[in-house]
Short mmCIF file of C-alpha atoms in Angstrom, two decimals:
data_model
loop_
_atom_site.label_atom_id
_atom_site.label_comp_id
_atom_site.label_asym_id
_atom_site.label_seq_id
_atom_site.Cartn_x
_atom_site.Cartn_y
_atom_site.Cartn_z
CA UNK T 69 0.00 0.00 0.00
CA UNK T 70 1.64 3.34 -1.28
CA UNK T 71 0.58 6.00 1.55
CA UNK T 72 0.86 9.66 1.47
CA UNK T 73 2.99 10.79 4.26
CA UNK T 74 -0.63 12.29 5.80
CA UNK T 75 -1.98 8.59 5.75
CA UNK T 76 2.06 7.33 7.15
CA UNK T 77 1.47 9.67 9.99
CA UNK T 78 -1.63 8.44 11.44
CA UNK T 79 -0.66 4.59 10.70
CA UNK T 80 2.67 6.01 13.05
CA UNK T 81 0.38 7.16 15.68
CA UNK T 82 0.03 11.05 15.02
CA UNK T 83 -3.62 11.09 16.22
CA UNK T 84 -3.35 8.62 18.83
CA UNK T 85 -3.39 4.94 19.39
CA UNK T 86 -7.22 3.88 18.21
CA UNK T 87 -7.02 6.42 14.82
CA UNK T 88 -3.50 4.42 14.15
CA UNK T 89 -5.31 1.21 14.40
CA UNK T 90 -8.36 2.43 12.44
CA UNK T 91 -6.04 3.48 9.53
CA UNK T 92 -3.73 -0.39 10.20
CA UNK T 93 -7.49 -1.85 9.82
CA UNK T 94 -8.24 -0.03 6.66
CA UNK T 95 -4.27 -0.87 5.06
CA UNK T 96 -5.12 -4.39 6.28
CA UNK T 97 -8.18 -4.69 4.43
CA UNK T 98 -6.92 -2.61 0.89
CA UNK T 99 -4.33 -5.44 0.71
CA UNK T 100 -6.36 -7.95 0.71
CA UNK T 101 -8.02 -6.86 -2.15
CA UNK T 102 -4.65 -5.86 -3.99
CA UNK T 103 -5.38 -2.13 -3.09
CA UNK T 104 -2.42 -0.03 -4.37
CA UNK T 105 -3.52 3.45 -2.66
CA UNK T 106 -5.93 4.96 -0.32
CA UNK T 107 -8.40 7.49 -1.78
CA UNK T 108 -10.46 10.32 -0.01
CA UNK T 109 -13.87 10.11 0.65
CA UNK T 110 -16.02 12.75 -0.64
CA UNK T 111 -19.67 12.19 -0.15
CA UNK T 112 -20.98 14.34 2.68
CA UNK T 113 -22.48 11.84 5.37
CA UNK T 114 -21.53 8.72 6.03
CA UNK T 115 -23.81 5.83 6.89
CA UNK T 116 -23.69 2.47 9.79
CA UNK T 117 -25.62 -0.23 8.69
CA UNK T 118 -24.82 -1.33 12.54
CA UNK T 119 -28.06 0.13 14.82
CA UNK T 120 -28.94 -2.17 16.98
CA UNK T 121 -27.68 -2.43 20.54
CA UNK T 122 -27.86 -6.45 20.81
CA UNK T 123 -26.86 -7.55 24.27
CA UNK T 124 -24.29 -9.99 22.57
CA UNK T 125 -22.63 -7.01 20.52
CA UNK T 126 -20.11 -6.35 23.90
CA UNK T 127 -16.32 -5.67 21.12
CA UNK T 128 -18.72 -3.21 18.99
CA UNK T 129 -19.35 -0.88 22.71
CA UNK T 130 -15.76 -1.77 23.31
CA UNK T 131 -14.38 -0.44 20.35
CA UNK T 132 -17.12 2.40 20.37
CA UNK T 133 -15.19 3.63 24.01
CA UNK T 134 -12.00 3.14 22.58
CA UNK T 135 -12.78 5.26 19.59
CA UNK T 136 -14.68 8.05 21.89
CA UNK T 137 -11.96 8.29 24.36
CA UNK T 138 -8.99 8.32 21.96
CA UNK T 139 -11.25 11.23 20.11
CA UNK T 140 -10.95 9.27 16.99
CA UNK T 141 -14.24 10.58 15.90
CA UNK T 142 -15.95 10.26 12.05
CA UNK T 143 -15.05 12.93 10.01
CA UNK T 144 -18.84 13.26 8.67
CA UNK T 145 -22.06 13.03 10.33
CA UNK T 146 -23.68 9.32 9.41
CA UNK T 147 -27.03 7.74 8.79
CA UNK T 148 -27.66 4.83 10.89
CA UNK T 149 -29.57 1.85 9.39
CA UNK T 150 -33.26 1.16 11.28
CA UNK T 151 -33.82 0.80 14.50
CA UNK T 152 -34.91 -2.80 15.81
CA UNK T 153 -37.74 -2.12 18.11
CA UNK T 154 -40.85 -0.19 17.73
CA UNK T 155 -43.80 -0.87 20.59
CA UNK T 156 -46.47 0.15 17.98
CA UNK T 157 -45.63 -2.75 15.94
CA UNK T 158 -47.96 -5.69 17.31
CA UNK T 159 -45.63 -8.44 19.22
CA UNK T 160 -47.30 -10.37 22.10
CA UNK T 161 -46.23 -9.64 25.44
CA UNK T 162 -43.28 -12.86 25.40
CA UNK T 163 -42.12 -11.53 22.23
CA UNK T 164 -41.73 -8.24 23.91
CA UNK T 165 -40.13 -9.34 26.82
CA UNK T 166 -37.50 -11.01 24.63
CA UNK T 167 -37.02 -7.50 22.58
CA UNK T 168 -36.00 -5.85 25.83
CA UNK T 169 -33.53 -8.31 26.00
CA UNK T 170 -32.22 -9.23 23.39
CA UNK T 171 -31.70 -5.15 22.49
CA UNK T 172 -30.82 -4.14 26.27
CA UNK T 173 -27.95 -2.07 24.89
CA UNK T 174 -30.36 0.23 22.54
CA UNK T 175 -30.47 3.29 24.37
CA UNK T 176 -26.48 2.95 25.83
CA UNK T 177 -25.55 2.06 21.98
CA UNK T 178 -27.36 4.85 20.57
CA UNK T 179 -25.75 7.69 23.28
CA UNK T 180 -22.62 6.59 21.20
CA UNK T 181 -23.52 7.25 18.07
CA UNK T 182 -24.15 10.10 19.10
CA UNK T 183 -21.23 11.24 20.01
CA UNK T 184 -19.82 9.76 17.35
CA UNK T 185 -21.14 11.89 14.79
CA UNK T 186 -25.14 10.94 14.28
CA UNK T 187 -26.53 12.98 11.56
CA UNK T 188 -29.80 14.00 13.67
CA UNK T 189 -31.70 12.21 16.28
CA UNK T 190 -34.03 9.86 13.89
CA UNK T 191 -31.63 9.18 11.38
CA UNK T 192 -32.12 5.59 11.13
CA UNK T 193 -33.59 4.50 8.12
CA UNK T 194 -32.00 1.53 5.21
CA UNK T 195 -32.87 4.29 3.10
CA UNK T 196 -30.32 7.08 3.96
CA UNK T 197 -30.45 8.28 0.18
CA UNK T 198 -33.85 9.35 0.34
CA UNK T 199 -34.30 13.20 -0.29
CA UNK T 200 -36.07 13.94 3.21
CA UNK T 201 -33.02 11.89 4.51
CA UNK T 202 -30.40 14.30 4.16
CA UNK T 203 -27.96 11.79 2.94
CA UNK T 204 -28.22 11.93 -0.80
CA UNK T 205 -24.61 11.38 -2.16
CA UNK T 206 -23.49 12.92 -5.50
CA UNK T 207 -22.21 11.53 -9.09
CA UNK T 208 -18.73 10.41 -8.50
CA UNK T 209 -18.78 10.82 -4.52
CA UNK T 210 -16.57 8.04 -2.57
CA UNK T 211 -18.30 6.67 0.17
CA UNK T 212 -17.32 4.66 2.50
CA UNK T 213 -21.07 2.34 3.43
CA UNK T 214 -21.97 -0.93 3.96
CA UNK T 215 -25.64 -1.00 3.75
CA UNK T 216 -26.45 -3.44 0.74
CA UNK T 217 -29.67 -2.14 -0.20
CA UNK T 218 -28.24 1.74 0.20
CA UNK T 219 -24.51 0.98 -1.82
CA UNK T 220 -26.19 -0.78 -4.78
CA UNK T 221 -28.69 1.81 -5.45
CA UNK T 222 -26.14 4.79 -4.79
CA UNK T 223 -24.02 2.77 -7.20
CA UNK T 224 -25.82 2.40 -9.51
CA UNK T 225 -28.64 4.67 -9.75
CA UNK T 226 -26.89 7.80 -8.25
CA UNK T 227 -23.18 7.02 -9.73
CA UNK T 228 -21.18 7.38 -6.56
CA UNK T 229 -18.50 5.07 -5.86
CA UNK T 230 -18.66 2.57 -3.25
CA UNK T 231 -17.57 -1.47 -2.02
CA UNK T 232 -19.81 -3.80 -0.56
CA UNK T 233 -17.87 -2.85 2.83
CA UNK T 234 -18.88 -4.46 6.43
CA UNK T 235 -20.07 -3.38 8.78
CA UNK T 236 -17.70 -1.18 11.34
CA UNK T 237 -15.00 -0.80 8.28
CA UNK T 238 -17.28 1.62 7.14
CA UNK T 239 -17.36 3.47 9.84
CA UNK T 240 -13.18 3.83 9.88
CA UNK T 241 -13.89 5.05 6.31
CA UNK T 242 -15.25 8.13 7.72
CA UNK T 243 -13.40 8.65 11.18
CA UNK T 244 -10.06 8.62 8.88
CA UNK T 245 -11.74 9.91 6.08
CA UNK T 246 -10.28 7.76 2.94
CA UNK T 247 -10.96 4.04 2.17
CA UNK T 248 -8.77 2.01 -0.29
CA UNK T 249 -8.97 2.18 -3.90
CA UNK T 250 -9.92 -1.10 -5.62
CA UNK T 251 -13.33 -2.60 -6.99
CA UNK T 252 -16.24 0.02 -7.23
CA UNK T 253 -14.30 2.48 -6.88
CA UNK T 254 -12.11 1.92 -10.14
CA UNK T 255 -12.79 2.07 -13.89
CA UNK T 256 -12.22 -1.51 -14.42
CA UNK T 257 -14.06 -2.87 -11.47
CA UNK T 258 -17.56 -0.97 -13.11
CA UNK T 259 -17.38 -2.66 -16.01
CA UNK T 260 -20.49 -5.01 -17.11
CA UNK T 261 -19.08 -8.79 -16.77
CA UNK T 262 -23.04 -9.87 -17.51
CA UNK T 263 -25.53 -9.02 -20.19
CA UNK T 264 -29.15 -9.60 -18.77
CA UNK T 265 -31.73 -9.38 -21.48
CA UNK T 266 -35.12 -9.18 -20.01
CA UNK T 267 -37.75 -10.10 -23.02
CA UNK T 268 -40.72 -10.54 -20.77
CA UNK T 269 -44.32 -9.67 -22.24
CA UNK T 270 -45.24 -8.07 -19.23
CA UNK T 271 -43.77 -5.46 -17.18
CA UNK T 272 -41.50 -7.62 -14.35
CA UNK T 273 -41.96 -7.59 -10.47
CA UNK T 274 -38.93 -5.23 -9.89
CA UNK T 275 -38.31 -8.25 -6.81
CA UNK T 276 -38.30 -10.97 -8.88
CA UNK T 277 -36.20 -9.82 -11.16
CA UNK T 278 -33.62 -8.52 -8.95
CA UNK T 279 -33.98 -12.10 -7.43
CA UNK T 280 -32.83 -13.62 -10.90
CA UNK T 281 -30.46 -11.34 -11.36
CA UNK T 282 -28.50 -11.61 -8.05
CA UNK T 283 -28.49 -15.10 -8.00
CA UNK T 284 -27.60 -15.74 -11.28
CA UNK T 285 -24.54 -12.96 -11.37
CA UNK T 286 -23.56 -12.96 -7.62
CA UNK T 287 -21.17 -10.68 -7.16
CA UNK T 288 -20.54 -9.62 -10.61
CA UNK T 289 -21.82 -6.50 -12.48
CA UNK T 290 -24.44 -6.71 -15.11
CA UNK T 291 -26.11 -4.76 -17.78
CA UNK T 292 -29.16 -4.83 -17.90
CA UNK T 293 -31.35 -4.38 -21.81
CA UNK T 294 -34.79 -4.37 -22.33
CA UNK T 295 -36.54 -2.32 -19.00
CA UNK T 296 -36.52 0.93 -20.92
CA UNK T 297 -39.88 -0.66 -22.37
CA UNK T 298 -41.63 -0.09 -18.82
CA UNK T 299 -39.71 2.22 -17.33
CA UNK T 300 -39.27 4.68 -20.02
CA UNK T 301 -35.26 6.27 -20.38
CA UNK T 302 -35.84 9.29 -17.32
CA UNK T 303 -34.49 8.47 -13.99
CA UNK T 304 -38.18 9.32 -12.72
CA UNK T 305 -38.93 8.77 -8.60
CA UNK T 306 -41.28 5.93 -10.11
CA UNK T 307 -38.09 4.43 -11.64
CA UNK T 308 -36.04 4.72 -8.98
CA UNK T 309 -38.30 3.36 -7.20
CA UNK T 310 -38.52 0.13 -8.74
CA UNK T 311 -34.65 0.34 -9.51
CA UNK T 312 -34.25 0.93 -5.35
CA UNK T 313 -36.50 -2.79 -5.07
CA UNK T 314 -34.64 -4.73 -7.69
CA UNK T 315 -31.33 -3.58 -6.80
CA UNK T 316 -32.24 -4.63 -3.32
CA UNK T 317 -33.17 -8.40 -4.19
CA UNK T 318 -29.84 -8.30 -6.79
CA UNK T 319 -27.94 -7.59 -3.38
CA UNK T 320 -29.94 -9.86 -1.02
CA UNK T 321 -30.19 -12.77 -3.52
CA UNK T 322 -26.98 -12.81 -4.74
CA UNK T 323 -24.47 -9.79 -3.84
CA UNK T 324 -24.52 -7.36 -6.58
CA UNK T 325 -23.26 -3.36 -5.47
CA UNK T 326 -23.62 -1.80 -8.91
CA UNK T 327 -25.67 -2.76 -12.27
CA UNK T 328 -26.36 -0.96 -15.18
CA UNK T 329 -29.72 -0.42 -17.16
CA UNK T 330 -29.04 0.30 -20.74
CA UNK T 331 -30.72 4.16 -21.22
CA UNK T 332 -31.42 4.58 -17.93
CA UNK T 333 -28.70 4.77 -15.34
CA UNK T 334 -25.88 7.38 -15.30
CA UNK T 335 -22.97 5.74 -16.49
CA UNK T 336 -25.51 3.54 -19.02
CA UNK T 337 -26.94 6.71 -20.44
CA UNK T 338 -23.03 8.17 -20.66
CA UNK T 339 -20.97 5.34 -21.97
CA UNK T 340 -23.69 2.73 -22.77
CA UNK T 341 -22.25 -0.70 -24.07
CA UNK T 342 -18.74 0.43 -23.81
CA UNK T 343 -19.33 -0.55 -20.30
CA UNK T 344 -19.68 -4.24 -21.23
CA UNK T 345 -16.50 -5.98 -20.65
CA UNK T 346 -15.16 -8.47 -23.23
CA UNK T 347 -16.53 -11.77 -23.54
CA UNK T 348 -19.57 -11.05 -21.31
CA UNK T 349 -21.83 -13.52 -19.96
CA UNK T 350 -25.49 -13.53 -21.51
CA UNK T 351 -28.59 -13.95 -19.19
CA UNK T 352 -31.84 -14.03 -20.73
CA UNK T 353 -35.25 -13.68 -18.72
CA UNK T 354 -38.78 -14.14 -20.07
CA UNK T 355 -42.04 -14.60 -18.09
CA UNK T 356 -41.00 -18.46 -17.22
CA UNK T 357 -37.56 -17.57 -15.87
CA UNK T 358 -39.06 -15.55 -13.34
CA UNK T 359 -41.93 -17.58 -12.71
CA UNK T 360 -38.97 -20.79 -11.91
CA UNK T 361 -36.76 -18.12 -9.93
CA UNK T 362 -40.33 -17.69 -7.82
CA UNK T 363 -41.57 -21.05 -7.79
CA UNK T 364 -37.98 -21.99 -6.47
CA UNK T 365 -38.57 -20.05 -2.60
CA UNK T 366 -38.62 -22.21 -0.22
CA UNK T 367 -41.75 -21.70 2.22
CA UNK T 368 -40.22 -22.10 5.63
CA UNK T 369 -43.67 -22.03 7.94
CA UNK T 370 -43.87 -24.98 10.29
CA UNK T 371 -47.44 -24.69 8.85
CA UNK T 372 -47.09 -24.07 5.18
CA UNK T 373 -51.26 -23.63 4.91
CA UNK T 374 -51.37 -21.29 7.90
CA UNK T 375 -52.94 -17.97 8.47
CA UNK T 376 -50.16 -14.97 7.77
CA UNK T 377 -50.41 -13.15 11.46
CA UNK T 378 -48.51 -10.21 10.00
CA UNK T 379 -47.34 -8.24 6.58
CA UNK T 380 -44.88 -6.36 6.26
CA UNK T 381 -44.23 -3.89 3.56
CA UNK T 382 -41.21 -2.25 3.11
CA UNK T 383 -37.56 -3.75 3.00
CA UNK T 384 -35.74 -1.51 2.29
CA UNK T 385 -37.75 1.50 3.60
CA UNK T 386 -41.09 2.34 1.32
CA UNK T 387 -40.14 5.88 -0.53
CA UNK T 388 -42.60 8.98 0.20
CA UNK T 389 -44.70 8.07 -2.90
CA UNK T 390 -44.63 4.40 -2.21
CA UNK T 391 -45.88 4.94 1.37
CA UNK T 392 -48.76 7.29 0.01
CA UNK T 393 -49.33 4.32 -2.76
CA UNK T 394 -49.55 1.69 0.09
CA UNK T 395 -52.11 3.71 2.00
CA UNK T 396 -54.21 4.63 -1.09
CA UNK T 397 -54.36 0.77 -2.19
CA UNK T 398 -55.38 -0.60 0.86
CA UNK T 399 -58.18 1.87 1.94
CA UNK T 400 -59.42 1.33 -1.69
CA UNK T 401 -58.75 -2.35 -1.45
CA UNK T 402 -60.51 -2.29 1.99
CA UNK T 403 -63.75 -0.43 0.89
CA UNK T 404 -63.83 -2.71 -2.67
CA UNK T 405 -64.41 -6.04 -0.06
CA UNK T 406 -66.76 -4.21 2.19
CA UNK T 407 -64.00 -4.37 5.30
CA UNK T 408 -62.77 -1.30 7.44
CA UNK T 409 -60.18 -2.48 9.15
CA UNK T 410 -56.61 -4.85 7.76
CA UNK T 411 -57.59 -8.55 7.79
CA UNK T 412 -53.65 -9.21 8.45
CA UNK T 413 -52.20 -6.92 10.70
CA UNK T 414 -49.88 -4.76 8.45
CA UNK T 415 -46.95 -2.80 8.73
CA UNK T 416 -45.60 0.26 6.25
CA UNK T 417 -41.89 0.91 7.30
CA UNK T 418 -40.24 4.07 5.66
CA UNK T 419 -37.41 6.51 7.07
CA UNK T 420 -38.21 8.36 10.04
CA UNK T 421 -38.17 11.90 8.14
CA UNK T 422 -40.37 10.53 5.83
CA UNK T 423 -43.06 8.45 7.91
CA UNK T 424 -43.32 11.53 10.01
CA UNK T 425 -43.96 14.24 6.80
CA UNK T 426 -47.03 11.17 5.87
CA UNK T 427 -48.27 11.43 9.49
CA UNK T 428 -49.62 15.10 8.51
CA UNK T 429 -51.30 14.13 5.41
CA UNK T 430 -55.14 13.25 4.62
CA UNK T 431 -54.13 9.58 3.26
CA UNK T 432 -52.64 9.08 7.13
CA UNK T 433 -55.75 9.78 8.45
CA UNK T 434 -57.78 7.87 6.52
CA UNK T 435 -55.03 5.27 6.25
CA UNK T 436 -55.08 5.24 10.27
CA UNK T 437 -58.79 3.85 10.74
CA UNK T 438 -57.82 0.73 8.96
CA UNK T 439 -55.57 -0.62 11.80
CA UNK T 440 -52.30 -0.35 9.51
CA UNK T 441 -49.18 1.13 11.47
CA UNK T 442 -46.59 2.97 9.57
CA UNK T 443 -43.45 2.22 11.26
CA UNK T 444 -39.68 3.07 10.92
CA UNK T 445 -38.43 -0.38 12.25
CA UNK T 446 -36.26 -2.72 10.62
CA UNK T 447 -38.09 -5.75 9.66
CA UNK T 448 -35.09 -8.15 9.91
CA UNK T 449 -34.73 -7.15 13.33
CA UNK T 450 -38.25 -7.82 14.40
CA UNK T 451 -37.74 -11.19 12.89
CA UNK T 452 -34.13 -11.95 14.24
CA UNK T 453 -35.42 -14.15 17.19
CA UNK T 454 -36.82 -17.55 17.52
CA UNK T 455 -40.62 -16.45 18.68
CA UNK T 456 -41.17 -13.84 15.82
CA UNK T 457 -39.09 -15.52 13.38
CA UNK T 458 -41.50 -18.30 13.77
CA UNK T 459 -44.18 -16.31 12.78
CA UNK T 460 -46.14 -16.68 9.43
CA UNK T 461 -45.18 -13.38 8.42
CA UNK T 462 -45.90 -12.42 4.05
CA UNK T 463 -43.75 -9.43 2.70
CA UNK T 464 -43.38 -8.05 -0.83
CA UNK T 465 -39.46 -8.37 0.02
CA UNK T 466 -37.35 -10.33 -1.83
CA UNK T 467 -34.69 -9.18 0.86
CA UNK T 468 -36.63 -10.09 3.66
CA UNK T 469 -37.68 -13.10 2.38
CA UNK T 470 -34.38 -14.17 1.95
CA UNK T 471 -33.22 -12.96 5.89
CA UNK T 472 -36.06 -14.80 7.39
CA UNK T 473 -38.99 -17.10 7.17
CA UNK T 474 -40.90 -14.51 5.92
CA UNK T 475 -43.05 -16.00 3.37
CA UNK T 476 -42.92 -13.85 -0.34
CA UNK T 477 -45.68 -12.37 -2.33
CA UNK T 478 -46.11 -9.85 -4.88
CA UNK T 479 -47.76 -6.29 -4.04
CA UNK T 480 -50.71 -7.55 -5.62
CA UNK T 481 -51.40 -10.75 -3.56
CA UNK T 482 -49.81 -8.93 -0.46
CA UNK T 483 -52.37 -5.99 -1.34
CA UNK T 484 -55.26 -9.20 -1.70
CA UNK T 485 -54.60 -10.92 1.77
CA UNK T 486 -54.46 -7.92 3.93
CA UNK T 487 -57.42 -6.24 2.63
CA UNK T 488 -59.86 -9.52 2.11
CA UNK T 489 -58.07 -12.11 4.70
CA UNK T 490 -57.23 -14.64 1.32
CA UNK T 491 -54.90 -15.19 -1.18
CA UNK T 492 -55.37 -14.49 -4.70
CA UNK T 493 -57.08 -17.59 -6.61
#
């Protein structure tokens, strides 16, 4: 690793004993991946995809001190991936016991982030790129996250520049404020090793098709033809929107942190096929290919016929005009099979900022009467323990479908149960 004599200094100590082994960590890691040089990082937040204060988590506090004490503090305020609890979403009174202890080092955890550098108070959302966020990075920006569902759509749709970092690396990104140069953050590493043609007759389920893609390509790149059909060639919020699902499942599913759509994308739109690397794979999806990918989830309820008890809706976080879709569907859906109220309990996550700004409209209040709770919590979380993982929980997430034992569905049949108590025929 060629270092600048800035970078040589802190390695030596010049900061202290914790920023020296923050910037030894970060060498460490650049060599492994044949890293040549550090680079700075530019975007203006950072973000922790590490938010929950799990009893068991004892070396991340540790560290946390260590960092504090030593004043080896990030170099940008940070975003801060959901929280895990939330008491309005409906747990039984052993599952909630089991919350408090399982995450009895929330509120101590959360005191450090904050003096770590937490961008504001309710900054947790998987969504940190979200415009009420306040953590939208910029074409060409280095970051240095680790959030899967956040680095493949600021990858790709935004056209920063980031790895598929873990968790806590990222955060020494940003408390020494330059990561190592190799992967997504080069020329080469962008380059399309896949072509995915999608030649489907109808529009796809952006988490299906993310699904295919990520476990066909793993980690690879791929370019993706043929969605310009649906989507159009603007980077509209509707796009993005679907782009922010897919690329989620294409990071879940397999472990993609950047794809191109031909037409659409930044660096598509710029340099179209000359992104395509030579001797590129070809990956061809119609209707069937999706419907095997599909047909392929396992269903992991003890009771495969069994009632869903709850639905979530939104992993990642459901944008501003997703949310107000959600709440428009099912009060329609609702009133079109003569019920008031959810026949599945339901949950809408989104960001903090942006749940709140929904809280003041009219589709909240009618939305509220229907027993639906819009919520900010992570669904994995709620799900990360033996009595709620053994839920029947449905979800129109490919990503939380593939965390859990969350059972998959598209909006449409999600839409269907919660709003009439039965699955599409």
């Amino acid at each position: 690793m060629n270092l600048t004599s800035q970078q040589q200094a802190l390695l030596n100590g010049a900061k202290g004993p914790a920023m020296a082994k923050v910037v030894k960590t970060l060498v460490m890691y650049g060599e492994c991946f044949g890293a040549e040089r550090m680079v700075p990082v530019t975007g203006a937040n950072g973000h922790l995809v590490t938010s929950f204060g799990l009893s068991m988590l004892g070396p991340v506090y540790d560290l946390m001190d260590e960092l504090l004490e030593d004043g080896a503090l990030s170099g940008q305020s940070f975003s801060v991936d959901p929280r895990p609890l939330d008491p309005a979403v409906p747990a039984n009174p052993l599952q909630k016991l089991l919350f408090k202890i399982m995450y009895s080092k929330q509120g101590d955890y959360e005191a450090q982030l904050r003096s770590m550098g937490l961008l504001d108070s309710d900054a947790f959302t998987c969504t940190c790129y979200q415009p009420e966020v306040g953590n939208r990075p910029r074409r060409g920006d280095i970051l240095s996250w680790a959030e899967s569902s956040a680095v493949v759509f600021a990858n790709s749709v935004l056209g920063a520049r980031c790895n598929r970092n873990s968790g806590i690396i990222e955060m020494f990104g940003s408390i020494a404020g330059f990561v190592p140069e190799f992967g997504l953050l080069t020329d080469e590493g962008r380059k399309a090793t896949w072509i995915i043609e999608v030649d489907c007759k109808r529009k796809p389920e952006a988490q299906v098709l993310g699904s295919a893609i990520g476990m066909k390509v793993m980690e690879d790149v791929p370019y993706i033809k043929g969605l310009d059909r649906w989507l159009g060639r603007e980077l509209t919020p509707d796009t993005q929107d679907y782009l922010k699902d897919m690329g989620a499942a294409s990071a879940s599913n397999g472990a993609v942190g950047l794809y191109h759509v031909d037409g659409i994308t930044p660096e598509a739109v710029e340099q179209g096929e000359q992104l395509i690397a030579p001797d590129a794979q070809i990956y061809r999806i119609d209707d069937a290919e999706l419907e095997r990918i599909r047909s392929s989830y396992p269903i992991m309820w003890k009771n495969p016929g069994a009632r869903p008890k709850l639905a979530f809706i939104g992993c990642p976080h459901l944008s501003s005009a997703q949310l107000a879709h959600w709440a428009d569907a099912i009060c329609d859906g609702l009133c079109a099979s003569g019920n008031c109220r959810v026949q599945v309990p339901t949950v809408l996550t989104a960001a903090p900022s942006v749940a709140d700004a929904f809280r003041k409209t009219v589709a909240y209040r009618r939305l509220s009467t229907t027993g639906t709770v819009v919520s900010s919590i992570c669904p994995l979380m709620y799900t990360n323990n033996p009595l709620c993982g053994s839920m029947p929980i449905i979800t129109n997430s490919n990503k939380l479908r593939t965390y859990s034992a969350s059972r998959y569905y598209t909006d449409d049949e999600v839409l269907a149960y919660v709003t009439t108590g039965k699955p599409i025929k």
